[in-house]
């Protein structure tokens, strides 16, 4: 058995690469917003993906389905989150899946949703960096 310092290291591999190598459809997108030292990521399911089917999920006829947490600042309770140089009490709502007819509509709505969540905890939407990634 090799000692820890002698073990071979595997090259860094992206999860999406592993899934594609095993022929798993990975057309969904991750939409991630970052601001104030924290981040929020939601999932955009595209045609061919299996969107969530829990209560409140949009009907199966929507080709694009956006799912992401929603949260807001509360005076007490909730979860304490460090935002920049201050601590904020944050309460979470149930994820609110939404269906869209086009990819462009879905991505724009997802970006708006992410920016809105940061506004709800006192950050300027202009300070939110939003990225669209394929896993």
PDB file of C-alpha atoms in Angstrom:
ATOM      1  CA  UNK A   1       0.000   0.000   0.000  1.00  0.00           C
ATOM      2  CA  UNK A   2       1.338   3.418  -0.923  1.00  0.00           C
ATOM      3  CA  UNK A   3       1.825   6.037   1.725  1.00  0.00           C
ATOM      4  CA  UNK A   4      -0.266   9.193   1.421  1.00  0.00           C
ATOM      5  CA  UNK A   5       2.574  11.229  -0.079  1.00  0.00           C
ATOM      6  CA  UNK A   6       3.262   8.501  -2.664  1.00  0.00           C
ATOM      7  CA  UNK A   7      -0.316   8.023  -3.871  1.00  0.00           C
ATOM      8  CA  UNK A   8      -1.119   9.080  -7.367  1.00  0.00           C
ATOM      9  CA  UNK A   9      -3.414  12.038  -7.660  1.00  0.00           C
ATOM     10  CA  UNK A  10      -6.211  11.975 -10.154  1.00  0.00           C
ATOM     11  CA  UNK A  11      -6.624  14.923 -12.474  1.00  0.00           C
ATOM     12  CA  UNK A  12      -9.378  17.348 -11.491  1.00  0.00           C
ATOM     13  CA  UNK A  13     -12.538  16.284 -13.265  1.00  0.00           C
ATOM     14  CA  UNK A  14     -15.747  18.236 -13.646  1.00  0.00           C
ATOM     15  CA  UNK A  15     -18.865  16.310 -12.569  1.00  0.00           C
ATOM     16  CA  UNK A  16     -20.508  17.145 -15.895  1.00  0.00           C
ATOM     17  CA  UNK A  17     -17.622  15.460 -17.731  1.00  0.00           C
ATOM     18  CA  UNK A  18     -18.154  12.273 -15.713  1.00  0.00           C
ATOM     19  CA  UNK A  19     -21.880  12.288 -16.396  1.00  0.00           C
ATOM     20  CA  UNK A  20     -21.388  12.864 -20.127  1.00  0.00           C
ATOM     21  CA  UNK A  21     -18.787  10.071 -20.242  1.00  0.00           C
ATOM     22  CA  UNK A  22     -21.439   7.762 -18.796  1.00  0.00           C
ATOM     23  CA  UNK A  23     -24.032   9.083 -21.264  1.00  0.00           C
ATOM     24  CA  UNK A  24     -26.155  10.822 -18.658  1.00  0.00           C
ATOM     25  CA  UNK A  25     -28.097  13.796 -20.053  1.00  0.00           C
ATOM     26  CA  UNK A  26     -26.851  16.964 -18.356  1.00  0.00           C
ATOM     27  CA  UNK A  27     -28.647  19.700 -20.218  1.00  0.00           C
ATOM     28  CA  UNK A  28     -29.819  21.430 -17.027  1.00  0.00           C
ATOM     29  CA  UNK A  29     -28.198  24.731 -16.104  1.00  0.00           C
ATOM     30  CA  UNK A  30     -27.104  26.110 -12.747  1.00  0.00           C
ATOM     31  CA  UNK A  31     -27.727  29.828 -12.245  1.00  0.00           C
ATOM     32  CA  UNK A  32     -25.556  31.167  -9.430  1.00  0.00           C
ATOM     33  CA  UNK A  33     -25.565  34.590  -7.832  1.00  0.00           C
ATOM     34  CA  UNK A  34     -22.823  35.855  -5.526  1.00  0.00           C
ATOM     35  CA  UNK A  35     -22.712  38.996  -3.394  1.00  0.00           C
ATOM     36  CA  UNK A  36     -21.716  40.029   0.104  1.00  0.00           C
ATOM     37  CA  UNK A  37     -19.569  36.934   0.595  1.00  0.00           C
ATOM     38  CA  UNK A  38     -22.389  34.451   0.062  1.00  0.00           C
ATOM     39  CA  UNK A  39     -24.031  32.695  -2.879  1.00  0.00           C
ATOM     40  CA  UNK A  40     -27.324  31.264  -4.082  1.00  0.00           C
ATOM     41  CA  UNK A  41     -27.657  28.635  -6.811  1.00  0.00           C
ATOM     42  CA  UNK A  42     -30.827  27.453  -8.541  1.00  0.00           C
ATOM     43  CA  UNK A  43     -31.435  24.885 -11.263  1.00  0.00           C
ATOM     44  CA  UNK A  44     -32.952  25.427 -14.694  1.00  0.00           C
ATOM     45  CA  UNK A  45     -34.272  22.146 -16.088  1.00  0.00           C
ATOM     46  CA  UNK A  46     -34.349  21.995 -19.874  1.00  0.00           C
ATOM     47  CA  UNK A  47     -36.249  19.739 -22.305  1.00  0.00           C
ATOM     48  CA  UNK A  48     -35.185  16.142 -21.716  1.00  0.00           C
ATOM     49  CA  UNK A  49     -34.411  16.706 -18.022  1.00  0.00           C
ATOM     50  CA  UNK A  50     -36.616  15.340 -15.266  1.00  0.00           C
ATOM     51  CA  UNK A  51     -37.817  18.427 -13.394  1.00  0.00           C
ATOM     52  CA  UNK A  52     -39.031  18.060  -9.810  1.00  0.00           C
ATOM     53  CA  UNK A  53     -42.483  16.593  -9.326  1.00  0.00           C
ATOM     54  CA  UNK A  54     -43.274  17.683  -5.760  1.00  0.00           C
ATOM     55  CA  UNK A  55     -46.432  19.554  -4.808  1.00  0.00           C
ATOM     56  CA  UNK A  56     -46.411  23.004  -6.366  1.00  0.00           C
ATOM     57  CA  UNK A  57     -44.100  22.076  -9.245  1.00  0.00           C
ATOM     58  CA  UNK A  58     -45.223  23.462 -12.618  1.00  0.00           C
ATOM     59  CA  UNK A  59     -47.113  21.209 -14.997  1.00  0.00           C
ATOM     60  CA  UNK A  60     -45.121  18.805 -17.123  1.00  0.00           C
ATOM     61  CA  UNK A  61     -45.969  20.802 -20.251  1.00  0.00           C
ATOM     62  CA  UNK A  62     -43.442  23.546 -19.474  1.00  0.00           C
ATOM     63  CA  UNK A  63     -40.253  22.864 -21.449  1.00  0.00           C
ATOM     64  CA  UNK A  64     -38.077  24.941 -19.067  1.00  0.00           C
ATOM     65  CA  UNK A  65     -38.477  24.750 -15.282  1.00  0.00           C
ATOM     66  CA  UNK A  66     -36.639  27.023 -12.824  1.00  0.00           C
ATOM     67  CA  UNK A  67     -36.302  25.907  -9.174  1.00  0.00           C
ATOM     68  CA  UNK A  68     -34.525  27.926  -6.495  1.00  0.00           C
ATOM     69  CA  UNK A  69     -34.802  28.808  -2.821  1.00  0.00           C
ATOM     70  CA  UNK A  70     -36.314  32.093  -1.784  1.00  0.00           C
ATOM     71  CA  UNK A  71     -35.331  33.906   1.387  1.00  0.00           C
ATOM     72  CA  UNK A  72     -35.782  37.188   3.205  1.00  0.00           C
ATOM     73  CA  UNK A  73     -34.425  39.034   6.217  1.00  0.00           C
ATOM     74  CA  UNK A  74     -36.215  38.656   9.570  1.00  0.00           C
ATOM     75  CA  UNK A  75     -35.736  40.566  12.828  1.00  0.00           C
ATOM     76  CA  UNK A  76     -35.183  37.385  14.854  1.00  0.00           C
ATOM     77  CA  UNK A  77     -35.120  33.643  14.354  1.00  0.00           C
ATOM     78  CA  UNK A  78     -34.282  32.112  11.026  1.00  0.00           C
ATOM     79  CA  UNK A  79     -30.718  31.246  10.120  1.00  0.00           C
ATOM     80  CA  UNK A  80     -27.865  33.660  10.823  1.00  0.00           C
ATOM     81  CA  UNK A  81     -25.935  34.450   7.636  1.00  0.00           C
ATOM     82  CA  UNK A  82     -22.853  36.638   7.347  1.00  0.00           C
ATOM     83  CA  UNK A  83     -23.349  39.192   4.576  1.00  0.00           C
ATOM     84  CA  UNK A  84     -20.347  41.422   4.074  1.00  0.00           C
ATOM     85  CA  UNK A  85     -19.497  42.882   7.468  1.00  0.00           C
ATOM     86  CA  UNK A  86     -22.836  42.184   9.166  1.00  0.00           C
ATOM     87  CA  UNK A  87     -24.914  39.254  10.353  1.00  0.00           C
ATOM     88  CA  UNK A  88     -28.422  38.877   8.969  1.00  0.00           C
ATOM     89  CA  UNK A  89     -31.210  36.603  10.193  1.00  0.00           C
ATOM     90  CA  UNK A  90     -32.598  34.879   7.112  1.00  0.00           C
ATOM     91  CA  UNK A  91     -35.820  32.888   6.754  1.00  0.00           C
ATOM     92  CA  UNK A  92     -36.303  30.519   3.829  1.00  0.00           C
ATOM     93  CA  UNK A  93     -39.472  29.945   1.842  1.00  0.00           C
ATOM     94  CA  UNK A  94     -40.255  26.713   0.020  1.00  0.00           C
ATOM     95  CA  UNK A  95     -38.646  26.554  -3.422  1.00  0.00           C
ATOM     96  CA  UNK A  96     -40.905  28.140  -6.005  1.00  0.00           C
ATOM     97  CA  UNK A  97     -40.645  26.242  -9.293  1.00  0.00           C
ATOM     98  CA  UNK A  98     -41.734  28.171 -12.375  1.00  0.00           C
ATOM     99  CA  UNK A  99     -42.289  26.987 -15.931  1.00  0.00           C
ATOM    100  CA  UNK A 100     -41.262  28.868 -19.097  1.00  0.00           C
ATOM    101  CA  UNK A 101     -41.774  28.418 -22.822  1.00  0.00           C
ATOM    102  CA  UNK A 102     -38.308  29.569 -23.935  1.00  0.00           C
ATOM    103  CA  UNK A 103     -34.776  29.201 -22.648  1.00  0.00           C
ATOM    104  CA  UNK A 104     -34.184  32.963 -22.839  1.00  0.00           C
ATOM    105  CA  UNK A 105     -37.295  33.717 -20.731  1.00  0.00           C
ATOM    106  CA  UNK A 106     -36.234  31.136 -18.167  1.00  0.00           C
ATOM    107  CA  UNK A 107     -32.650  32.403 -17.868  1.00  0.00           C
ATOM    108  CA  UNK A 108     -33.726  36.049 -17.533  1.00  0.00           C
ATOM    109  CA  UNK A 109     -36.322  35.147 -14.888  1.00  0.00           C
ATOM    110  CA  UNK A 110     -33.734  33.046 -13.029  1.00  0.00           C
ATOM    111  CA  UNK A 111     -31.224  35.903 -12.997  1.00  0.00           C
ATOM    112  CA  UNK A 112     -33.929  38.289 -11.774  1.00  0.00           C
ATOM    113  CA  UNK A 113     -34.961  35.834  -9.047  1.00  0.00           C
ATOM    114  CA  UNK A 114     -31.392  35.490  -7.781  1.00  0.00           C
ATOM    115  CA  UNK A 115     -30.840  39.264  -7.723  1.00  0.00           C
ATOM    116  CA  UNK A 116     -34.158  39.758  -5.907  1.00  0.00           C
ATOM    117  CA  UNK A 117     -33.148  37.361  -3.120  1.00  0.00           C
ATOM    118  CA  UNK A 118     -30.035  39.423  -2.412  1.00  0.00           C
ATOM    119  CA  UNK A 119     -32.097  42.634  -2.449  1.00  0.00           C
ATOM    120  CA  UNK A 120     -34.403  41.083   0.150  1.00  0.00           C
ATOM    121  CA  UNK A 121     -31.463  40.869   2.570  1.00  0.00           C
ATOM    122  CA  UNK A 122     -30.279  44.412   1.985  1.00  0.00           C
ATOM    123  CA  UNK A 123     -27.812  44.127  -0.901  1.00  0.00           C
ATOM    124  CA  UNK A 124     -27.918  46.155  -4.103  1.00  0.00           C
ATOM    125  CA  UNK A 125     -28.858  44.056  -7.126  1.00  0.00           C
ATOM    126  CA  UNK A 126     -26.044  45.776  -9.051  1.00  0.00           C
ATOM    127  CA  UNK A 127     -23.563  44.126  -6.663  1.00  0.00           C
ATOM    128  CA  UNK A 128     -24.761  40.603  -7.521  1.00  0.00           C
ATOM    129  CA  UNK A 129     -22.589  38.638  -9.927  1.00  0.00           C
ATOM    130  CA  UNK A 130     -24.684  36.082 -11.817  1.00  0.00           C
ATOM    131  CA  UNK A 131     -23.213  33.127 -13.697  1.00  0.00           C
ATOM    132  CA  UNK A 132     -24.914  30.512 -15.865  1.00  0.00           C
ATOM    133  CA  UNK A 133     -23.125  27.160 -15.736  1.00  0.00           C
ATOM    134  CA  UNK A 134     -23.674  23.701 -17.146  1.00  0.00           C
ATOM    135  CA  UNK A 135     -22.642  21.035 -14.625  1.00  0.00           C
TER     136      UNK A 135
END
